[in-house]
């Protein structure tokens, strides 16, 4: 084959690859209910081969020149792909204090004026009283007169929340007799497999550290304000996936249904796991919605499930922040996962800022991480975020739906995830492509078709 023939074959193959690649991505985007991405991909599926066809009409020398340019471009992209730009020197950031659960917005919102808990808290934190009183006057979560209220969806979400509420007293219990002996690696592998079998997406083990544990009880079982003693040695942390289609319309009532459902799933998994471990003769406590003794995102991060990103949620490697968390703490000897910081996520969050731009309450910071209680991190404005939730009646979730890490785990998006883990250039290119295909301020996606029956 002479060079002219070779250039002809390479160009034809390139044209076919462009056509098939973009067409497949376009079809996938339609299935993901991303019309903008589908339109762009299908346009590129036509334009790319058209350019190649025009090149085929050129004289052999022109074709060779075009191939040379394409080859040089591909080589430059590969070099940039390996270039270590955007490398962040990051240690494992660990807070130097234990957080008080009474300070979280959920705990503060439950305080009823005239109760001893209300009096005790605002004697402790008088500065929080005015803003909390203001939030208490808003419609509130799942309220019928909230801005995004939907009678059937809110009723569904409330029904899902009855599961973690009903399991509240089952998070802990009696230990059965004598502790059975297990080889730590074997029981760790079994429990991880079992957790996935129960419905978790990912699972990891961390050694329990003091900063994982709240200092005082703010809600759930136990006495409000009591100091927390939790001396378990290990924590099993897991994620459950939030359905891509259900979170797409956020902020919307239908997204709240998905949040409630996944808290319910996580609670069932954690309670079953803890009950099993207690039956083997070891203490174990499940940490579930409304009844935590630990800060689940910090435990999950240290168990190797992801990095804490700009929006303050755990960014998992395959689903980004589109997960909910569950934790079981125990003394059963386990093998912790070796979790080292994933600086690619921190670098991506540093340049991306899409969640901050799209947050309706402007609660997510635009600036770089800063040191808070001894740890370098981003801190969202929990008050303004929670205030917005109480206006709309749902948990918003706009930040997690626009996050480029939240796309479904399939071939195309997993390929991008793989690339951005290894290359600063790929991270910048991926962000540019995400803005191009999905928009810098993407419109909420339509709710799944079956939910329309709730509107009739
Ligand atoms: S939207 Fe961007 S900045 Fe925000 S958490 Fe996701 S990757 Fe990070
Ligand atoms: S949940 Fe909504 S209001 Fe809260 S930080 Fe995310 S986007 Fe902003």
Coordinates of C-alpha atoms and ligand atoms in Angstrom, one line a residue:
X1 CA 0.0 0.0 0.0
X2 CA 1.5 3.4 -1.0
X3 CA 1.3 6.5 1.2
X4 CA -1.6 7.9 -0.7
X5 CA -3.6 4.7 -0.3
X6 CA -2.7 4.5 3.3
X7 CA -3.8 8.0 4.0
X8 CA -7.1 7.2 2.3
X9 CA -7.7 4.2 4.5
X10 CA -6.7 6.0 7.7
X11 CA -9.1 8.9 6.8
X12 CA -12.0 6.6 6.0
X13 CA -11.4 4.7 9.3
X14 CA -11.2 8.0 11.2
X15 CA -14.4 9.2 9.6
X16 CA -16.2 6.0 10.6
X17 CA -14.8 6.2 14.2
X18 CA -16.0 9.8 14.5
X19 CA -19.5 8.9 13.2
X20 CA -19.9 5.8 15.4
X21 CA -18.4 7.4 18.5
X22 CA -20.5 10.6 18.4
X23 CA -23.7 8.8 17.3
X24 CA -23.4 6.3 20.2
X25 CA -22.8 9.2 22.6
X26 CA -25.8 11.0 21.1
X27 CA -28.1 8.0 21.6
X28 CA -26.8 7.5 25.1
X29 CA -27.5 11.2 25.9
X30 CA -31.0 10.8 24.7
X31 CA -31.4 7.9 27.1
X32 CA -30.0 10.1 29.8
X33 CA -32.6 12.7 29.0
X34 CA -29.9 15.2 28.0
X35 CA -31.3 16.8 24.8
X36 CA -28.5 19.4 24.5
X37 CA -25.7 16.8 24.7
X38 CA -27.6 14.6 22.2
X39 CA -28.0 17.4 19.7
X40 CA -24.3 18.4 19.9
X41 CA -23.2 14.8 19.7
X42 CA -25.4 14.0 16.7
X43 CA -24.3 17.2 14.9
X44 CA -20.7 16.3 15.4
X45 CA -21.5 12.8 14.2
X46 CA -22.4 14.4 10.9
X47 CA -19.9 17.2 10.7
X48 CA -16.9 15.1 11.5
X49 CA -17.3 12.6 8.7
X50 CA -18.2 15.4 6.4
X51 CA -14.9 17.1 7.0
X52 CA -13.1 13.8 6.5
X53 CA -15.1 13.3 3.2
X54 CA -13.9 16.7 2.0
X55 CA -10.4 15.8 2.9
X56 CA -10.7 12.6 0.8
X57 CA -11.4 14.8 -2.2
X58 CA -8.1 16.6 -1.7
X59 CA -5.0 15.6 -3.8
X60 CA -2.8 12.9 -2.1
X61 CA -0.3 15.5 -0.8
X62 CA -3.1 17.5 0.8
X63 CA -4.4 14.3 2.5
X64 CA -0.9 13.5 3.8
X65 CA -0.7 17.1 5.1
X66 CA -4.0 16.7 6.9
X67 CA -3.0 13.4 8.5
X68 CA 0.3 15.0 9.6
X69 CA -1.6 17.8 11.3
X70 CA -4.0 15.3 12.9
X71 CA -1.1 13.2 14.1
X72 CA 0.7 16.2 15.6
X73 CA -2.5 17.3 17.4
X74 CA -3.0 13.8 18.8
X75 CA 0.7 13.6 20.0
X76 CA 0.4 17.1 21.6
X77 CA -2.8 16.0 23.4
X78 CA -1.1 12.8 24.7
X79 CA 1.8 14.9 26.0
X80 CA -0.5 17.3 27.7
X81 CA -2.5 14.3 29.0
X82 CA 0.6 13.2 30.9
X83 CA 1.6 16.7 32.0
X84 CA 1.3 17.1 35.8
X85 CA -0.6 20.4 35.7
X86 CA -3.1 21.0 38.5
X87 CA -1.2 18.6 40.9
X88 CA -2.2 19.5 44.5
X89 CA -0.1 18.6 47.4
X90 CA -2.7 17.3 49.9
X91 CA -2.4 15.5 53.2
X92 CA -5.3 13.8 54.9
X93 CA -7.1 16.8 56.3
X94 CA -8.3 16.0 59.8
X95 CA -10.3 18.4 62.1
X96 CA -8.7 19.1 65.4
X97 CA -12.0 19.3 67.2
X98 CA -15.1 17.1 67.6
X99 CA -18.3 18.7 66.2
X100 CA -21.3 19.2 68.3
X101 CA -24.4 17.6 66.7
X102 CA -26.6 20.2 68.4
X103 CA -25.1 22.8 66.0
X104 CA -26.3 21.2 62.8
X105 CA -29.3 22.7 61.2
X106 CA -31.5 19.6 61.5
X107 CA -30.9 19.5 65.3
X108 CA -31.6 23.3 65.6
X109 CA -34.8 23.1 63.5
X110 CA -36.2 20.5 65.9
X111 CA -36.0 22.7 69.0
X112 CA -39.4 23.8 70.2
X113 CA -39.7 27.2 71.9
X114 CA -40.6 26.7 75.6
X115 CA -38.8 23.3 75.9
X116 CA -35.7 22.8 78.2
X117 CA -33.7 21.8 75.0
X118 CA -34.5 25.1 73.3
X119 CA -33.5 27.1 76.4
X120 CA -30.3 25.1 76.9
X121 CA -29.2 25.4 73.3
X122 CA -29.7 29.2 72.9
X123 CA -28.1 29.7 76.3
X124 CA -25.1 27.9 74.8
X125 CA -25.2 29.6 71.3
X126 CA -27.2 32.9 71.6
X127 CA -25.9 34.1 68.3
X128 CA -27.9 31.3 66.5
X129 CA -31.2 32.2 67.9
X130 CA -32.3 35.0 65.5
X131 CA -31.6 33.1 62.3
X132 CA -33.1 29.9 63.7
X133 CA -36.3 31.7 64.7
X134 CA -36.5 33.2 61.2
X135 CA -36.2 29.7 59.6
X136 CA -38.8 28.3 62.0
X137 CA -41.3 30.8 60.5
X138 CA -40.8 29.4 57.0
X139 CA -43.1 26.7 55.6
X140 CA -40.6 23.9 56.4
X141 CA -39.6 20.5 54.9
X142 CA -42.5 18.6 53.3
X143 CA -44.9 21.4 54.2
X144 CA -48.1 21.6 52.1
X145 CA -47.7 25.4 51.5
X146 CA -44.0 25.2 50.6
X147 CA -42.9 26.5 47.2
X148 CA -42.2 23.1 45.6
X149 CA -45.0 21.3 47.5
X150 CA -46.6 18.4 45.7
X151 CA -49.2 16.5 47.7
X152 CA -48.4 13.0 46.4
X153 CA -44.6 13.3 46.2
X154 CA -44.4 14.9 49.6
X155 CA -46.6 12.2 51.0
X156 CA -44.4 9.6 49.4
X157 CA -41.2 11.1 50.8
X158 CA -42.8 11.2 54.3
X159 CA -43.8 7.6 53.9
X160 CA -40.2 6.7 53.1
X161 CA -38.9 8.6 56.1
X162 CA -41.1 6.4 58.3
X163 CA -38.5 3.6 57.8
X164 CA -35.5 5.2 59.4
X165 CA -37.8 6.7 62.0
X166 CA -39.2 3.2 62.8
X167 CA -35.7 1.8 63.0
X168 CA -34.4 4.5 65.3
X169 CA -34.5 2.3 68.4
X170 CA -33.0 -0.6 66.5
X171 CA -29.7 1.0 65.7
X172 CA -28.1 -0.6 68.8
X173 CA -28.9 -3.6 71.0
X174 CA -27.8 -6.5 73.1
X175 CA -24.7 -8.4 72.1
X176 CA -25.2 -12.1 71.8
X177 CA -23.0 -14.2 74.2
X178 CA -19.4 -14.8 73.6
X179 CA -17.5 -13.2 70.7
X180 CA -16.9 -15.6 67.9
X181 CA -13.3 -15.7 66.4
X182 CA -12.9 -14.6 62.8
X183 CA -9.8 -14.0 60.7
X184 CA -10.1 -10.2 60.2
X185 CA -9.4 -10.3 56.4
X186 CA -12.0 -12.9 55.9
X187 CA -14.8 -11.3 57.9
X188 CA -14.0 -7.9 56.3
X189 CA -14.4 -9.4 52.9
X190 CA -17.6 -11.1 53.9
X191 CA -19.2 -8.0 55.4
X192 CA -18.2 -5.9 52.4
X193 CA -19.7 -8.4 50.0
X194 CA -22.8 -8.6 52.2
X195 CA -23.2 -4.9 52.3
X196 CA -23.2 -4.7 48.5
X197 CA -25.6 -7.6 48.4
X198 CA -27.9 -5.7 50.8
X199 CA -28.0 -2.9 48.1
X200 CA -24.9 -0.7 48.8
X201 CA -23.0 0.6 45.8
X202 CA -19.6 0.9 47.5
X203 CA -18.3 0.0 50.9
X204 CA -15.1 0.7 52.9
X205 CA -13.7 0.3 56.4
X206 CA -12.0 3.0 58.5
X207 CA -10.4 3.1 61.9
X208 CA -12.8 5.2 64.0
X209 CA -11.1 8.5 65.0
X210 CA -12.2 11.0 67.6
X211 CA -13.0 13.6 65.0
X212 CA -15.5 11.2 63.3
X213 CA -17.7 11.2 66.4
X214 CA -20.0 14.1 67.4
X215 CA -19.2 15.5 70.8
X216 CA -22.9 15.8 72.0
X217 CA -26.3 14.3 71.0
X218 CA -28.4 16.7 69.0
X219 CA -31.1 14.4 67.7
X220 CA -32.2 10.8 67.5
X221 CA -32.1 8.3 70.3
X222 CA -30.5 9.2 73.6
X223 CA -30.7 12.3 75.7
X224 CA -30.4 15.6 74.0
X225 CA -27.1 17.3 74.9
X226 CA -25.5 14.2 76.5
X227 CA -21.8 13.8 75.8
X228 CA -21.2 11.0 73.3
X229 CA -18.9 8.1 74.2
X230 CA -18.4 5.9 71.3
X231 CA -15.2 3.9 71.6
X232 CA -15.7 1.4 68.8
X233 CA -12.5 0.7 66.9
X234 CA -13.8 0.5 63.3
X235 CA -16.4 2.0 61.0
X236 CA -18.0 0.3 58.0
X237 CA -19.1 3.1 55.6
X238 CA -21.2 2.5 52.5
X239 CA -22.9 4.4 49.8
X240 CA -26.3 3.9 48.1
X241 CA -26.9 5.3 44.7
X242 CA -29.5 8.0 44.1
X243 CA -31.4 7.4 40.9
X244 CA -30.1 9.6 38.1
X245 CA -33.6 10.3 36.6
X246 CA -35.2 11.0 40.0
X247 CA -32.6 13.6 41.0
X248 CA -32.6 15.3 37.5
X249 CA -35.5 17.7 38.1
X250 CA -33.9 19.1 41.3
X251 CA -34.9 21.3 43.1
X252 CA -38.2 19.5 43.0
X253 CA -40.5 17.4 45.2
X254 CA -39.7 14.3 43.1
X255 CA -36.0 14.6 44.1
X256 CA -37.1 14.6 47.7
X257 CA -38.8 11.3 47.2
X258 CA -35.5 9.9 46.0
X259 CA -33.6 11.3 49.0
X260 CA -36.1 9.8 51.4
X261 CA -36.0 6.5 49.6
X262 CA -32.3 6.2 49.8
X263 CA -32.1 7.2 53.4
X264 CA -34.6 4.4 54.0
X265 CA -32.4 2.0 52.0
X266 CA -29.3 3.0 53.8
X267 CA -31.0 2.7 57.2
X268 CA -32.2 -0.9 56.4
X269 CA -28.7 -1.9 55.3
X270 CA -27.0 -0.4 58.3
X271 CA -29.5 -1.8 60.9
X272 CA -29.2 -5.4 59.4
X273 CA -25.5 -5.2 59.3
X274 CA -25.2 -4.0 62.9
X275 CA -27.7 -6.7 64.1
X276 CA -25.6 -9.4 62.4
X277 CA -22.4 -8.2 64.0
X278 CA -24.0 -8.1 67.5
X279 CA -25.3 -11.6 66.9
X280 CA -21.6 -12.6 66.3
X281 CA -20.8 -11.4 69.8
X282 CA -19.4 -7.9 69.1
X283 CA -20.9 -4.4 69.8
X284 CA -22.2 -2.6 66.7
X285 CA -24.2 0.5 66.1
X286 CA -25.9 1.6 63.0
X287 CA -25.8 5.3 62.1
X288 CA -28.9 6.2 60.1
X289 CA -30.9 9.2 59.0
X290 CA -31.8 11.3 62.0
X291 CA -29.8 9.1 64.4
X292 CA -26.1 9.5 63.9
X293 CA -23.3 9.5 66.4
X294 CA -20.7 10.0 63.7
X295 CA -20.2 12.5 60.9
X296 CA -20.8 10.1 58.0
X297 CA -19.0 12.1 55.2
X298 CA -15.8 12.2 57.3
X299 CA -16.0 8.4 58.0
X300 CA -16.8 7.6 54.4
X301 CA -13.8 9.7 53.2
X302 CA -11.4 7.9 55.6
X303 CA -12.9 4.6 54.5
X304 CA -11.7 5.4 51.0
X305 CA -15.1 6.0 49.4
X306 CA -14.3 9.5 48.1
X307 CA -13.1 13.0 48.7
X308 CA -15.1 15.8 50.2
X309 CA -15.7 18.3 47.4
X310 CA -16.6 21.9 47.1
X311 CA -20.3 21.3 47.9
X312 CA -19.4 19.5 51.2
X313 CA -20.5 16.1 50.0
X314 CA -18.4 13.0 49.5
X315 CA -17.4 12.7 45.8
X316 CA -17.3 9.1 45.0
X317 CA -15.2 7.8 42.1
X318 CA -18.0 6.4 40.0
X319 CA -21.1 8.5 41.0
X320 CA -19.7 11.7 42.4
X321 CA -22.0 13.1 45.0
X322 CA -25.1 11.3 43.7
X323 CA -25.1 8.9 46.8
X324 CA -26.3 8.7 50.3
X325 CA -24.2 7.3 53.1
X326 CA -24.7 4.8 55.9
X327 CA -22.3 3.8 58.6
X328 CA -21.9 0.9 61.2
X329 CA -19.4 1.2 63.9
X330 CA -18.1 -1.8 65.8
X331 CA -15.4 -3.5 67.7
X332 CA -15.3 -6.6 65.5
X333 CA -11.7 -6.7 64.3
X334 CA -11.6 -5.6 60.6
X335 CA -9.0 -4.6 58.1
X336 CA -9.3 -0.8 57.3
X337 CA -8.9 0.4 53.8
X338 CA -5.8 2.3 53.0
X339 CA -7.3 5.6 51.9
X340 CA -5.0 8.3 50.5
X341 CA -6.3 11.7 49.3
X342 CA -7.5 11.8 45.7
X343 CA -6.1 15.1 44.7
X344 CA -7.7 14.9 41.2
X345 CA -11.1 15.6 42.8
X346 CA -9.7 18.5 44.8
X347 CA -8.1 19.9 41.7
X348 CA -11.3 19.4 39.6
X349 CA -13.4 21.1 42.3
X350 CA -10.9 24.0 42.4
X351 CA -11.4 24.8 38.8
X352 CA -15.1 23.7 38.2
X353 CA -17.3 25.7 40.6
X354 CA -20.4 24.6 38.7
X355 CA -22.3 23.8 41.9
X356 CA -21.5 27.2 43.3
X357 CA -22.7 28.9 40.2
X358 CA -26.0 27.0 40.1
X359 CA -26.8 27.0 43.8
X360 CA -30.1 28.9 44.1
X361 CA -29.2 30.2 47.6
X362 CA -25.5 31.0 46.8
X363 CA -24.5 28.8 49.7
X364 CA -21.4 27.2 48.1
X365 CA -18.1 29.1 48.2
X366 CA -16.3 30.2 45.0
X367 CA -12.9 30.6 46.6
X368 CA -10.2 28.0 47.4
X369 CA -10.3 25.7 50.4
X370 CA -9.4 27.3 53.7
X371 CA -8.4 26.0 57.1
X372 CA -11.4 25.4 59.3
X373 CA -10.9 23.7 62.7
X374 CA -7.5 22.5 61.6
X375 CA -8.5 21.0 58.2
X376 CA -8.3 22.6 54.8
X377 CA -11.7 22.4 53.2
X378 CA -14.6 24.1 51.5
X379 CA -17.4 25.0 53.8
X380 CA -20.9 25.7 52.5
X381 CA -23.2 28.2 54.2
X382 CA -25.4 25.6 56.0
X383 CA -27.8 28.3 57.2
X384 CA -28.7 29.8 53.8
X385 CA -28.9 26.3 52.3
X386 CA -31.3 25.1 55.0
X387 CA -33.3 28.3 54.8
X388 CA -33.8 27.6 51.1
X389 CA -34.9 24.0 51.8
X390 CA -37.5 25.3 54.2
X391 CA -38.8 27.7 51.6
X392 CA -39.2 25.1 48.9
X393 CA -40.1 22.2 51.3
X394 CA -37.5 19.8 49.8
X395 CA -33.8 19.2 50.1
X396 CA -33.0 21.0 46.8
X397 CA -30.1 18.9 45.5
X398 CA -29.4 21.2 42.6
X399 CA -25.7 21.1 43.4
X400 CA -25.5 17.3 43.1
X401 CA -27.4 17.2 39.8
X402 CA -25.2 19.8 38.0
X403 CA -22.0 18.2 39.2
X404 CA -20.0 16.8 36.3
X405 CA -19.1 13.7 38.5
X406 CA -22.8 12.8 38.8
X407 CA -23.3 11.5 35.3
X408 CA -24.3 7.8 35.1
X409 CA -21.6 5.2 35.4
X410 CA -21.4 4.0 31.8
X411 CA -18.6 3.6 29.2
X412 CA -18.4 7.2 28.1
X413 CA -18.6 8.9 31.5
X414 CA -16.4 6.2 33.1
X415 CA -13.8 6.9 30.4
X416 CA -13.8 10.6 31.4
X417 CA -13.6 9.7 35.1
X418 CA -10.6 7.6 34.4
X419 CA -8.9 10.4 32.4
X420 CA -9.5 13.1 35.0
X421 CA -8.1 11.0 37.7
X422 CA -4.7 10.8 36.0
X423 CA -4.3 14.1 34.1
X424 CA -4.7 17.8 35.0
X425 CA -5.0 18.5 31.2
X426 CA -7.9 16.0 31.0
X427 CA -9.6 17.7 34.0
X428 CA -9.6 21.0 32.2
X429 CA -10.6 19.4 28.9
X430 CA -13.4 17.5 30.7
X431 CA -14.7 20.6 32.3
X432 CA -14.8 22.4 29.0
X433 CA -16.6 19.5 27.4
X434 CA -19.1 19.2 30.2
X435 CA -20.0 22.9 29.8
X436 CA -20.2 22.4 26.1
X437 CA -22.4 19.3 26.1
X438 CA -24.5 20.0 29.2
X439 CA -24.3 23.7 29.6
X440 CA -22.7 25.8 32.4
X441 CA -26.2 26.3 33.9
X442 CA -28.0 23.2 32.8
X443 CA -31.8 23.2 32.9
X444 CA -33.4 20.7 35.3
X445 CA -34.1 17.4 33.5
X446 CA -37.7 16.2 33.2
X447 CA -39.0 13.9 35.9
X448 CA -39.3 10.2 35.0
X449 CA -42.5 9.6 32.9
X450 CA -44.2 7.4 35.5
X451 CA -44.2 10.3 38.0
X452 CA -46.5 12.3 35.7
X453 CA -49.4 10.2 37.0
X454 CA -49.0 12.0 40.3
X455 CA -49.8 15.3 38.5
X456 CA -53.2 14.3 37.1
Ligands
LIG1 S1 -19.9 20.8 40.7 FE1 -17.7 21.0 40.3 S2 -17.0 22.2 42.0 FE2 -19.0 21.4 42.6 S3 -18.5 19.5 43.7 FE3 -18.9 19.0 41.5 S4 -16.9 18.9 40.6 FE4 -16.7 20.0 42.6
LIG2 S1 -28.7 21.8 48.3 FE1 -29.3 23.5 46.9 S2 -29.2 25.3 48.3 FE2 -28.0 23.7 49.3 S3 -25.9 24.0 48.6 FE3 -26.9 22.5 47.2 S4 -27.6 23.8 45.5 FE4 -27.3 25.2 47.2

